[in-house]
Coordinates of C-alpha atoms and ligand atoms in Angstrom, one line a residue:
M1 CA -29.7 -68.0 -87.8
K2 CA -27.5 -66.6 -90.5
H3 CA -25.5 -69.2 -92.4
K4 CA -23.3 -69.0 -95.4
S5 CA -23.5 -71.7 -98.0
A6 CA -19.9 -72.7 -97.6
F7 CA -17.2 -72.0 -95.0
V8 CA -14.6 -71.2 -97.7
L9 CA -16.4 -68.1 -98.9
L10 CA -14.8 -64.9 -98.0
A11 CA -16.9 -62.4 -96.3
A12 CA -16.6 -58.7 -95.8
V13 CA -14.4 -57.9 -92.8
P14 CA -16.7 -57.3 -89.9
S15 CA -16.8 -53.9 -88.3
I16 CA -16.0 -55.0 -84.8
V17 CA -14.3 -58.3 -84.3
F18 CA -12.3 -57.5 -81.2
A19 CA -13.3 -55.9 -78.1
A20 CA -11.1 -53.3 -76.5
D21 CA -8.7 -56.0 -75.2
S22 CA -7.3 -59.0 -77.0
R23 CA -10.4 -61.3 -76.7
P24 CA -13.1 -61.1 -79.4
R25 CA -16.4 -59.7 -78.1
G26 CA -18.5 -62.1 -76.1
V27 CA -15.6 -64.5 -75.3
A28 CA -15.2 -65.5 -71.7
P29 CA -11.6 -65.9 -70.2
D30 CA -12.2 -69.7 -70.2
F31 CA -12.5 -69.7 -74.0
A32 CA -9.8 -67.1 -74.8
K33 CA -7.4 -69.9 -75.8
F34 CA -9.5 -70.8 -78.9
Y35 CA -9.3 -67.3 -80.3
K36 CA -5.5 -66.6 -80.0
S37 CA -4.5 -67.1 -83.7
K38 CA -5.1 -64.0 -85.7
D39 CA -5.1 -65.8 -89.1
T40 CA -7.5 -68.7 -88.9
F41 CA -10.1 -69.9 -86.5
K42 CA -10.8 -73.6 -85.9
C43 CA -14.4 -74.3 -84.8
I44 CA -14.2 -75.5 -81.2
Y45 CA -16.2 -78.8 -81.5
N46 CA -15.2 -79.3 -85.1
P47 CA -11.5 -78.3 -85.4
S48 CA -11.3 -79.8 -88.9
I49 CA -13.2 -76.8 -90.0
E50 CA -11.2 -73.7 -90.3
V51 CA -12.4 -70.2 -91.2
P52 CA -10.4 -67.1 -91.8
F53 CA -10.2 -65.2 -88.5
G54 CA -12.0 -62.3 -90.1
K55 CA -15.2 -64.4 -90.1
V56 CA -15.3 -64.4 -86.3
N57 CA -18.1 -62.2 -85.1
D58 CA -19.0 -61.3 -88.7
D59 CA -22.7 -61.9 -87.8
Y60 CA -22.8 -65.1 -89.9
C61 CA -22.7 -68.5 -88.5
D62 CA -19.8 -70.4 -90.1
C63 CA -19.1 -73.1 -87.5
P64 CA -21.7 -75.9 -87.0
D65 CA -21.2 -75.4 -83.2
G66 CA -21.6 -71.6 -83.4
S67 CA -18.1 -70.9 -82.0
D68 CA -17.2 -68.4 -84.7
E69 CA -20.0 -66.0 -83.4
P70 CA -19.3 -65.5 -79.7
G71 CA -20.3 -61.9 -79.8
T72 CA -23.4 -61.9 -82.0
S73 CA -26.8 -63.6 -82.1
A74 CA -26.0 -65.1 -85.5
C75 CA -25.8 -68.7 -84.1
S76 CA -28.5 -68.3 -81.5
A77 CA -30.9 -70.7 -83.1
L78 CA -28.3 -73.5 -83.2
S79 CA -29.4 -76.8 -81.9
H80 CA -28.4 -80.4 -82.3
L81 CA -31.6 -80.7 -84.3
S82 CA -30.2 -78.3 -86.9
P83 CA -29.6 -79.8 -90.3
S84 CA -26.1 -80.9 -91.3
Y85 CA -23.9 -78.4 -93.1
P86 CA -23.6 -78.9 -96.8
I87 CA -19.8 -79.2 -97.0
G88 CA -19.4 -80.3 -100.6
A89 CA -19.7 -84.0 -101.1
S90 CA -18.3 -84.8 -97.7
T91 CA -20.4 -86.9 -95.3
L92 CA -18.3 -85.8 -92.4
K93 CA -20.2 -86.1 -89.1
L94 CA -20.5 -82.6 -87.6
N95 CA -21.0 -81.7 -84.0
S96 CA -23.7 -79.1 -84.0
T97 CA -23.9 -78.7 -80.2
Q98 CA -23.5 -75.1 -79.1
A99 CA -19.9 -74.8 -78.0
L100 CA -20.3 -71.6 -76.0
P101 CA -22.6 -71.1 -73.0
G102 CA -23.7 -67.7 -74.2
F103 CA -22.5 -64.1 -74.9
Y104 CA -20.1 -63.2 -72.2
C105 CA -20.5 -59.8 -70.6
K106 CA -17.3 -58.8 -68.8
N107 CA -19.2 -56.5 -66.4
K108 CA -16.0 -54.8 -65.2
G109 CA -16.5 -53.6 -61.7
H110 CA -18.9 -56.4 -61.0
Q111 CA -19.0 -60.1 -62.1
G112 CA -18.7 -61.5 -65.6
S113 CA -21.8 -63.3 -66.7
Y114 CA -23.2 -65.1 -69.8
I115 CA -26.5 -64.0 -71.4
P116 CA -28.3 -66.1 -73.9
F117 CA -27.3 -65.4 -77.5
E118 CA -30.9 -64.7 -78.6
I119 CA -31.2 -61.6 -76.4
V120 CA -28.0 -60.0 -77.8
N121 CA -28.9 -56.8 -79.6
D122 CA -32.6 -57.4 -79.0
G123 CA -33.1 -53.7 -78.1
V124 CA -33.5 -54.4 -74.3
C125 CA -30.9 -53.6 -71.6
D126 CA -30.4 -56.8 -69.6
Y127 CA -28.7 -55.2 -66.6
E128 CA -29.3 -58.2 -64.4
L129 CA -26.9 -60.3 -66.4
C130 CA -25.1 -57.7 -68.4
C131 CA -24.6 -54.6 -66.3
D132 CA -22.0 -53.1 -68.7
G133 CA -24.6 -53.0 -71.5
S134 CA -22.2 -54.7 -73.9
D135 CA -25.0 -57.0 -75.2
E136 CA -26.6 -54.1 -76.9
F137 CA -23.5 -52.9 -78.8
D138 CA -25.6 -52.5 -82.0
H139 CA -28.1 -50.1 -80.4
A140 CA -30.9 -51.9 -82.1
G141 CA -34.0 -49.6 -82.3
G142 CA -31.8 -46.8 -80.9
V143 CA -31.4 -48.4 -77.5
S144 CA -28.5 -47.2 -75.4
C145 CA -27.4 -49.2 -72.4
P146 CA -24.7 -47.3 -70.5
D147 CA -22.4 -49.2 -68.2
K148 CA -24.0 -49.5 -64.7
C149 CA -21.6 -52.1 -63.3
K150 CA -20.1 -49.7 -60.8
E151 CA -23.4 -49.0 -59.0
I152 CA -24.9 -52.5 -59.6
G153 CA -21.6 -54.1 -58.5
K154 CA -21.5 -51.9 -55.3
E155 CA -25.0 -52.9 -54.4
W156 CA -24.3 -56.5 -55.2
R157 CA -21.1 -56.5 -53.1
K158 CA -23.1 -55.1 -50.2
K159 CA -25.7 -57.8 -50.5
D160 CA -23.0 -60.4 -51.1
E161 CA -21.2 -59.3 -48.0
A162 CA -24.4 -59.9 -46.0
R163 CA -24.8 -63.2 -47.8
Q164 CA -21.3 -64.2 -46.9
K165 CA -21.8 -63.1 -43.4
S166 CA -25.0 -65.2 -43.3
M167 CA -23.2 -68.1 -44.8
T168 CA -20.4 -67.8 -42.2
S169 CA -23.1 -67.9 -39.4
A170 CA -24.7 -70.8 -41.2
L171 CA -21.5 -72.7 -41.2
K172 CA -21.0 -71.9 -37.6
R173 CA -24.5 -73.0 -36.8
R174 CA -23.9 -76.3 -38.7
K175 CA -20.8 -76.9 -36.5
E176 CA -22.9 -76.3 -33.4
L177 CA -25.5 -78.7 -34.8
V178 CA -22.9 -81.4 -35.4
V179 CA -21.6 -80.9 -31.8
E180 CA -25.1 -81.2 -30.5
A181 CA -25.7 -84.2 -32.7
Q182 CA -22.6 -85.8 -31.2
R183 CA -23.7 -85.0 -27.7
R184 CA -27.0 -86.6 -28.3
R185 CA -25.4 -89.7 -29.9
K186 CA -23.1 -89.9 -26.8
E187 CA -26.2 -89.6 -24.6
V188 CA -27.8 -92.5 -26.5
E189 CA -24.6 -94.6 -26.1
E190 CA -24.4 -93.9 -22.4
R191 CA -28.1 -94.7 -22.0
I192 CA -27.5 -98.1 -23.8
T193 CA -24.6 -98.8 -21.4
S194 CA -26.6 -97.8 -18.3
L195 CA -29.6 -99.8 -19.6
G196 CA -27.2 -102.8 -20.0
T197 CA -26.2 -102.5 -16.4
E198 CA -29.8 -102.1 -15.3
I199 CA -30.9 -105.1 -17.3
K200 CA -28.2 -107.3 -15.8
G201 CA -29.2 -106.2 -12.3
Q202 CA -32.9 -106.7 -13.1
E203 CA -32.1 -110.2 -14.6
M204 CA -30.5 -111.1 -11.3
K205 CA -33.4 -109.8 -9.4
V206 CA -35.8 -111.8 -11.5
K207 CA -33.7 -114.9 -11.0
S208 CA -33.7 -114.5 -7.2
L209 CA -37.4 -113.7 -7.2
E210 CA -38.0 -116.9 -9.3
E211 CA -36.1 -118.8 -6.6
A212 CA -38.1 -117.1 -3.9
L213 CA -41.4 -118.0 -5.6
A214 CA -40.3 -121.6 -6.1
E215 CA -39.3 -121.8 -2.4
A216 CA -42.7 -120.3 -1.3
E217 CA -44.6 -122.6 -3.6
K218 CA -42.6 -125.6 -2.2
K219 CA -43.5 -124.7 1.3
D220 CA -47.1 -124.1 0.3
R221 CA -47.3 -127.5 -1.4
G222 CA -46.3 -129.1 1.9
R223 CA -49.0 -127.2 3.7
M224 CA -51.6 -128.1 1.1
F225 CA -50.8 -131.8 1.1
H226 CA -51.1 -132.2 4.8
G227 CA -54.0 -130.0 5.7
S228 CA -56.3 -129.4 2.8
G229 CA -57.8 -130.7 -0.3
K230 CA -61.4 -131.7 -0.6
G231 CA -60.9 -135.4 0.4
G232 CA -58.4 -134.3 3.1
K233 CA -60.9 -132.0 4.8
T234 CA -63.6 -134.6 4.8
R235 CA -61.2 -137.1 6.2
V236 CA -60.1 -134.7 8.9
L237 CA -63.7 -133.8 9.7
S238 CA -64.7 -137.4 9.7
G239 CA -61.9 -138.2 12.1
L240 CA -62.8 -135.3 14.4
A241 CA -66.5 -136.3 14.4
K242 CA -65.7 -139.9 15.1
A243 CA -63.5 -138.9 18.0
R244 CA -66.1 -136.5 19.3
I245 CA -68.9 -139.1 19.1
Q246 CA -66.7 -141.6 20.9
Q247 CA -66.1 -139.0 23.6
L248 CA -69.9 -138.4 24.0
R249 CA -70.5 -142.1 23.9
D250 CA -68.0 -142.7 26.7
T251 CA -69.5 -139.9 28.8
L252 CA -73.0 -141.3 28.3
T253 CA -71.8 -144.7 29.4
E254 CA -70.3 -143.2 32.5
V255 CA -73.5 -141.2 33.2
K256 CA -75.6 -144.3 32.7
T257 CA -73.4 -146.3 35.1
Q258 CA -73.8 -143.6 37.7
R259 CA -77.6 -143.4 37.2
D260 CA -77.9 -147.2 37.5
D261 CA -75.9 -147.0 40.7
L262 CA -78.1 -144.3 42.1
K263 CA -81.2 -146.1 41.0
S264 CA -80.2 -149.2 43.0
R265 CA -79.4 -147.1 46.0
V266 CA -82.9 -145.5 45.9
K267 CA -84.4 -149.0 45.7
Q268 CA -82.5 -150.1 48.7
L269 CA -83.6 -147.1 50.6
E270 CA -87.3 -147.5 49.6
D271 CA -87.2 -151.2 50.6
L272 CA -85.7 -150.1 54.0
L273 CA -88.4 -147.6 54.6
T274 CA -91.2 -150.0 53.5
R275 CA -89.9 -152.5 56.0
F276 CA -89.6 -149.8 58.7
K277 CA -93.3 -148.8 58.1
T278 CA -94.6 -152.3 58.5
E279 CA -92.4 -153.1 61.5
Y280 CA -92.6 -150.0 63.6
N281 CA -94.7 -149.8 66.9
P282 CA -97.6 -147.4 66.3
N283 CA -98.5 -147.5 70.0
F284 CA -95.3 -146.0 70.9
N285 CA -96.0 -142.4 71.2
D286 CA -93.0 -141.0 69.4
E287 CA -94.1 -138.0 67.4
G288 CA -90.8 -138.0 65.3
V289 CA -91.4 -141.6 64.1
K290 CA -95.1 -140.9 63.3
Q291 CA -94.1 -137.9 61.2
A292 CA -91.5 -139.9 59.3
V293 CA -94.1 -142.6 58.5
R294 CA -96.6 -140.0 57.2
A295 CA -93.9 -138.5 55.0
W296 CA -93.1 -141.9 53.6
D297 CA -96.8 -142.6 52.9
D298 CA -97.0 -139.4 50.9
Y299 CA -93.8 -140.3 49.0
A300 CA -95.0 -143.8 48.3
A301 CA -98.5 -142.5 47.1
V302 CA -96.8 -141.0 44.0
D303 CA -96.5 -143.7 41.4
R304 CA -92.9 -144.0 40.2
G305 CA -93.3 -147.1 38.2
A306 CA -91.3 -147.3 34.9
T307 CA -93.2 -145.7 31.9
A308 CA -93.1 -146.6 28.2
Q309 CA -91.3 -143.3 27.6
D310 CA -88.6 -144.3 30.1
E311 CA -88.2 -147.5 28.3
G312 CA -87.8 -145.7 24.9
V313 CA -85.1 -143.4 26.3
E314 CA -83.4 -146.4 27.7
A315 CA -83.5 -148.1 24.3
D316 CA -82.2 -145.0 22.6
I317 CA -79.3 -144.8 25.1
L318 CA -78.5 -148.4 24.5
E319 CA -78.6 -147.9 20.7
I320 CA -76.3 -144.9 20.9
L321 CA -73.9 -146.7 23.0
K322 CA -73.5 -149.5 20.4
P323 CA -70.5 -149.1 18.0
D324 CA -71.3 -147.5 14.6
S325 CA -70.5 -150.7 12.7
E326 CA -73.4 -152.4 14.5
T327 CA -76.0 -149.7 14.0
E328 CA -77.4 -147.6 11.2
G329 CA -75.4 -144.6 12.4
I330 CA -72.6 -142.8 10.6
N331 CA -70.5 -144.9 8.2
F332 CA -67.2 -143.2 8.7
A333 CA -65.4 -145.6 6.4
E334 CA -67.5 -144.2 3.6
F335 CA -66.4 -140.6 4.3
E336 CA -62.8 -141.6 4.7
N337 CA -62.6 -143.1 1.2
E338 CA -65.1 -140.9 -0.6
D339 CA -64.3 -138.0 -3.0
E340 CA -60.6 -138.3 -2.8
D341 CA -59.0 -135.8 -5.2
D342 CA -55.8 -136.2 -7.1
V343 CA -53.8 -134.6 -4.3
D344 CA -55.1 -137.1 -1.8
M345 CA -54.4 -139.9 -4.1
L346 CA -50.9 -138.6 -4.5
Y347 CA -50.6 -138.1 -0.8
Q348 CA -51.6 -141.7 -0.1
L349 CA -49.1 -142.8 -2.7
E350 CA -46.6 -140.4 -1.2
A351 CA -46.7 -142.3 2.0
Y352 CA -44.9 -145.3 0.5
L353 CA -42.2 -143.3 -1.3
P354 CA -38.8 -142.1 -0.1
A355 CA -38.7 -138.4 0.9
S356 CA -36.6 -137.2 -2.1
L357 CA -38.9 -138.8 -4.6
K358 CA -42.0 -137.5 -2.7
E359 CA -40.8 -134.0 -3.2
W360 CA -39.9 -134.5 -6.9
I361 CA -43.3 -136.0 -7.6
A362 CA -45.1 -133.2 -5.8
E363 CA -43.2 -130.6 -7.7
K364 CA -43.8 -132.3 -11.1
Y365 CA -47.4 -132.7 -10.3
S366 CA -47.7 -129.0 -9.5
E367 CA -45.9 -127.9 -12.6
F368 CA -48.0 -130.1 -14.8
K369 CA -51.2 -129.0 -13.2
K370 CA -50.1 -125.4 -13.7
F371 CA -49.2 -126.1 -17.3
L372 CA -52.6 -127.6 -18.0
Q373 CA -54.3 -124.6 -16.3
T374 CA -52.2 -122.0 -18.2
N375 CA -53.0 -123.7 -21.5
G376 CA -56.7 -123.9 -20.7
V377 CA -56.8 -127.7 -20.6
I378 CA -58.2 -127.7 -17.1
A379 CA -59.9 -124.9 -15.2
V380 CA -58.1 -122.9 -12.5
S381 CA -60.3 -124.0 -9.6
S382 CA -61.2 -121.3 -7.1
D383 CA -60.1 -124.0 -4.6
S384 CA -56.5 -123.7 -5.7
E385 CA -56.7 -119.9 -5.5
V386 CA -57.9 -120.1 -2.0
K387 CA -55.2 -122.6 -1.3
E388 CA -52.3 -120.3 -2.3
S389 CA -50.7 -118.7 0.7
P390 CA -50.2 -114.9 0.9
A391 CA -46.5 -115.5 0.8
V392 CA -46.8 -117.2 -2.6
T393 CA -49.0 -114.4 -3.9
T394 CA -46.6 -111.8 -2.8
A395 CA -43.7 -113.6 -4.3
R396 CA -45.5 -114.1 -7.5
T397 CA -46.5 -110.4 -7.7
S398 CA -43.0 -109.3 -7.0
L399 CA -41.7 -111.6 -9.7
S400 CA -44.2 -110.5 -12.3
D401 CA -43.5 -106.8 -11.5
A402 CA -39.7 -107.5 -11.9
E403 CA -40.3 -109.4 -15.1
K404 CA -42.4 -106.5 -16.5
R405 CA -39.7 -104.0 -15.6
L406 CA -37.1 -106.2 -17.3
R407 CA -39.2 -106.3 -20.5
E408 CA -39.5 -102.5 -20.4
L409 CA -35.8 -102.0 -19.9
T410 CA -34.9 -104.5 -22.7
S411 CA -37.3 -102.8 -25.2
D412 CA -35.9 -99.4 -24.2
R413 CA -32.4 -100.6 -24.9
D414 CA -33.5 -102.2 -28.2
N415 CA -35.1 -98.9 -29.3
H416 CA -31.9 -97.0 -28.4
E417 CA -29.8 -99.5 -30.3
A418 CA -32.0 -99.1 -33.4
E419 CA -31.6 -95.3 -32.9
M420 CA -27.8 -95.7 -33.1
T421 CA -28.0 -97.4 -36.5
K422 CA -30.5 -95.0 -38.0
D423 CA -29.3 -92.7 -40.8
Y424 CA -29.3 -89.1 -39.5
G425 CA -27.7 -87.7 -42.6
P426 CA -24.1 -86.5 -43.1
D427 CA -22.3 -86.3 -39.7
S428 CA -25.6 -87.4 -38.2
V429 CA -26.3 -83.7 -38.1
F430 CA -30.1 -84.2 -38.2
R431 CA -30.0 -85.9 -34.8
A432 CA -29.7 -82.4 -33.5
L433 CA -32.8 -81.2 -35.3
K434 CA -35.0 -84.2 -34.5
G435 CA -37.9 -83.2 -32.3
T436 CA -38.1 -79.7 -33.8
C437 CA -40.4 -78.4 -36.6
V438 CA -40.7 -75.5 -39.0
S439 CA -43.8 -74.2 -40.6
T440 CA -45.0 -71.8 -43.2
D441 CA -48.3 -70.5 -44.6
S442 CA -49.1 -71.3 -48.2
G443 CA -52.5 -70.9 -49.8
E444 CA -55.3 -72.2 -47.6
Y445 CA -52.9 -74.3 -45.5
T446 CA -50.1 -74.0 -42.9
Y447 CA -47.5 -76.6 -43.8
E448 CA -45.3 -78.1 -41.2
L449 CA -42.0 -80.0 -41.5
C450 CA -40.9 -82.0 -38.4
W451 CA -37.3 -83.1 -39.0
M452 CA -36.9 -86.9 -39.2
D453 CA -40.6 -87.3 -38.3
K454 CA -43.6 -86.0 -40.3
T455 CA -44.8 -83.4 -42.8
K456 CA -48.2 -82.0 -42.2
Q457 CA -50.9 -79.8 -43.8
K458 CA -53.1 -77.8 -41.5
P459 CA -56.1 -76.0 -42.9
K460 CA -56.1 -72.4 -41.9
K461 CA -59.8 -72.4 -41.5
G462 CA -59.6 -75.1 -38.9
G463 CA -60.0 -78.8 -39.0
G464 CA -57.7 -81.7 -38.6
D465 CA -54.1 -82.0 -39.8
T466 CA -53.3 -84.1 -42.8
N467 CA -50.2 -86.2 -42.6
M468 CA -48.2 -85.6 -45.8
G469 CA -45.7 -88.4 -45.1
N470 CA -43.4 -90.0 -42.5
F471 CA -39.7 -89.8 -42.8
V472 CA -38.2 -92.7 -44.6
S473 CA -34.7 -91.9 -46.1
F474 CA -32.2 -89.3 -47.4
G475 CA -31.6 -88.8 -51.1
K476 CA -30.1 -86.4 -53.6
I477 CA -31.4 -84.4 -56.5
T478 CA -29.9 -81.9 -58.9
V479 CA -31.6 -78.6 -59.1
D480 CA -31.1 -75.7 -61.5
E481 CA -32.8 -72.6 -60.2
S482 CA -31.7 -69.0 -60.0
L483 CA -31.1 -67.8 -56.5
P484 CA -33.3 -65.0 -55.4
A485 CA -31.6 -61.8 -54.1
D486 CA -32.4 -62.8 -50.5
G487 CA -30.6 -66.1 -51.0
R488 CA -33.7 -68.0 -50.0
G489 CA -33.7 -70.6 -52.7
L490 CA -32.1 -73.9 -53.9
G491 CA -29.8 -72.4 -56.6
K492 CA -28.0 -74.8 -58.8
G493 CA -26.3 -78.1 -58.1
E494 CA -26.8 -81.3 -56.1
R495 CA -29.0 -80.9 -53.1
L496 CA -29.7 -83.3 -50.2
T497 CA -33.3 -84.5 -49.9
M498 CA -35.5 -86.1 -47.3
K499 CA -38.2 -88.4 -48.4
Y500 CA -41.4 -88.6 -46.4
E501 CA -43.8 -91.3 -47.4
N502 CA -47.0 -93.2 -46.5
G503 CA -48.9 -90.2 -45.3
Q504 CA -52.7 -89.9 -45.3
G505 CA -54.3 -91.6 -48.3
C506 CA -55.4 -89.3 -51.1
W507 CA -58.9 -89.6 -52.3
N508 CA -58.7 -91.7 -55.5
G509 CA -54.9 -91.4 -55.3
P510 CA -51.8 -92.6 -53.6
S511 CA -51.0 -92.0 -50.0
R512 CA -49.5 -88.5 -49.5
S513 CA -45.7 -88.1 -49.8
T514 CA -43.3 -85.2 -49.6
T515 CA -39.8 -84.6 -50.9
V516 CA -38.0 -82.1 -48.8
V517 CA -35.2 -80.4 -50.8
M518 CA -32.6 -78.6 -48.7
A519 CA -30.1 -75.9 -49.3
C520 CA -27.7 -74.1 -47.0
A521 CA -29.2 -71.3 -45.0
E522 CA -28.5 -69.6 -41.7
K523 CA -32.1 -70.1 -40.5
D524 CA -34.1 -73.3 -40.7
E525 CA -37.2 -72.4 -42.7
I526 CA -39.6 -73.6 -45.4
W527 CA -39.1 -71.4 -48.4
K528 CA -41.6 -72.9 -50.8
V529 CA -44.2 -75.7 -50.8
F530 CA -45.9 -77.0 -53.9
E531 CA -48.0 -80.0 -54.9
E532 CA -46.0 -81.5 -57.9
E533 CA -48.8 -83.9 -58.6
K534 CA -52.0 -84.6 -56.6
C535 CA -50.9 -85.5 -53.1
V536 CA -47.2 -85.5 -54.0
Y537 CA -45.6 -82.5 -52.4
R538 CA -42.3 -80.8 -52.5
M539 CA -40.9 -78.5 -49.8
D540 CA -37.8 -76.3 -50.6
V541 CA -36.2 -75.7 -47.3
G542 CA -33.2 -73.8 -45.9
T543 CA -31.2 -75.2 -43.1
A544 CA -27.7 -74.9 -41.8
A545 CA -27.5 -78.6 -41.4
V546 CA -26.6 -79.1 -45.1
C547 CA -24.2 -76.2 -45.4
E548 CA -20.9 -78.1 -45.7
I549 CA -22.4 -80.7 -48.0
V550 CA -22.8 -78.4 -51.0
G551 CA -20.6 -75.6 -49.6
A552 CA -22.0 -72.2 -49.0
R553 CA -19.6 -70.4 -51.3
K554 CA -20.0 -73.0 -54.0
Q555 CA -23.8 -72.6 -53.9
S556 CA -23.6 -68.9 -54.5
E557 CA -20.9 -69.4 -57.2
D558 CA -23.1 -71.9 -59.0
T559 CA -25.7 -69.3 -59.3
V560 CA -24.0 -66.0 -59.7
G561 CA -20.9 -66.7 -61.8
K562 CA -17.3 -65.6 -61.6
D563 CA -16.0 -62.3 -60.4
E564 CA -14.3 -60.1 -63.0
L565 CA -13.1 -57.5 -60.5
Ligands
MAN1 C1 -56.7 -81.9 -49.7 C2 -55.3 -81.4 -49.7 C3 -54.8 -81.2 -51.1 C4 -55.0 -82.5 -51.9 C5 -56.4 -82.9 -51.9 C6 -56.6 -84.2 -52.6 O1 -57.6 -80.9 -50.2 O2 -54.6 -82.4 -49.0 O3 -53.4 -80.9 -51.1 O4 -54.7 -82.3 -53.3 O5 -56.8 -83.1 -50.5 O6 -58.0 -84.6 -52.5

């Protein structure tokens, strides 16, 4: 940096102060107003300091902010860290921030652009920024930089036209994405409405199935009370056995009576024949009588006297015919009262109650028993399972199926409602991209970005995917990057971001996370991936979804500068 000891010193009149037009060399149109007076120049950030206009562009830095040297590199090393200027005894606070953005190349036929002061007259043609070669006006080292703005401008315009075309398509695509996002949102809204209707219907179905089950259970309870239960069965069996035994006993009594009757008739007949044998006339030659007497003798020769066995059978019969209460037979009273379960007890109690109360008690009993079984206080006896009628089982199954369906519908609706309140970015445009992914190869991995979902790292050599984060939220960052010729870059300005967090844990580090930085582009694609820190990734991505947020034209302006055509 070339400084003079005091601003008041007169310097030799510089060889070239003005460019061909009225602005001094290196001054952009925006700053022209500061250089209008042809007598004195006031330093831009320090207007209390005035220098004769002849000192502008005299290759000596007179102003603390460098504004007197817009067209030389004399103030290029200026920084706010520079020492204060020695202005006599004054302790005036000076602003030593560089007032100008750089040396302005007019680039006629193309676009005006600034180049850093330090590369002015460095002996190198910087056509990228200064296509008119005006930065090398001193021809340092004999360098000559002829004006190439015509051809460079032409080429740039061609590319710019393509870029603009692409931006127009990108904006069109964004509009389509917004329309698609709205359509999907509407679809969700409609689904919520239809789910609401379905839920109402299902609730009614559940209610009526609950009633059907209650009705079936009620009927079943009646059946169980009167026909089953452990004590009930025994009692019925005992009743049946008692009746059957009585029937057999009655029959036996009848048979015994008939036998006794027949026995006495046989006795009468035998007595008759005995008398006949002793009283008949053997001298009467009647062959028929003689034969009858012989047959009787044969009959009488067989001993038919009562045996001990006969007596035993008789005793048995007499014993059987006695009532149970007088013998050691079955004690039915014991069976009738034994092993009565709670249901039987209730049934007995029930007999003394009015019908309405009977039903109420039966219902409460059943509910309480079910409650105890459900909560594991008492076991669900296989007895009760057997007891349940197919009608109850069917009603219960139908109800539980309907309840399950109701739960499914409700959770579906809740998910859809949560979906409606979720942030899908400006105009909810990312709703249209959800479910789609873009990927790119970088190094040993293929990286994948699934919109609103996940970022992934897939080893090219094979092996499992690594989750680099799950979508969490949108954000913004300011970037300052030069835009490559193909436009596939972030450029300068504020850009929308998507934060993906809580990915796969990093060995000895945090769980993986990704910041996706987006810029307007016709095509959705990942431009660049890099690991900013271990397991902390950044993806620079182009998508039409963000085009209107930054503005396609603004984005290119931020980067390229203003047109001097
Ligand atoms: C894998 C990749 C890398 C990461 C290391 C950390 O190799 O996920 O990106 O840096 O793990 O151990």
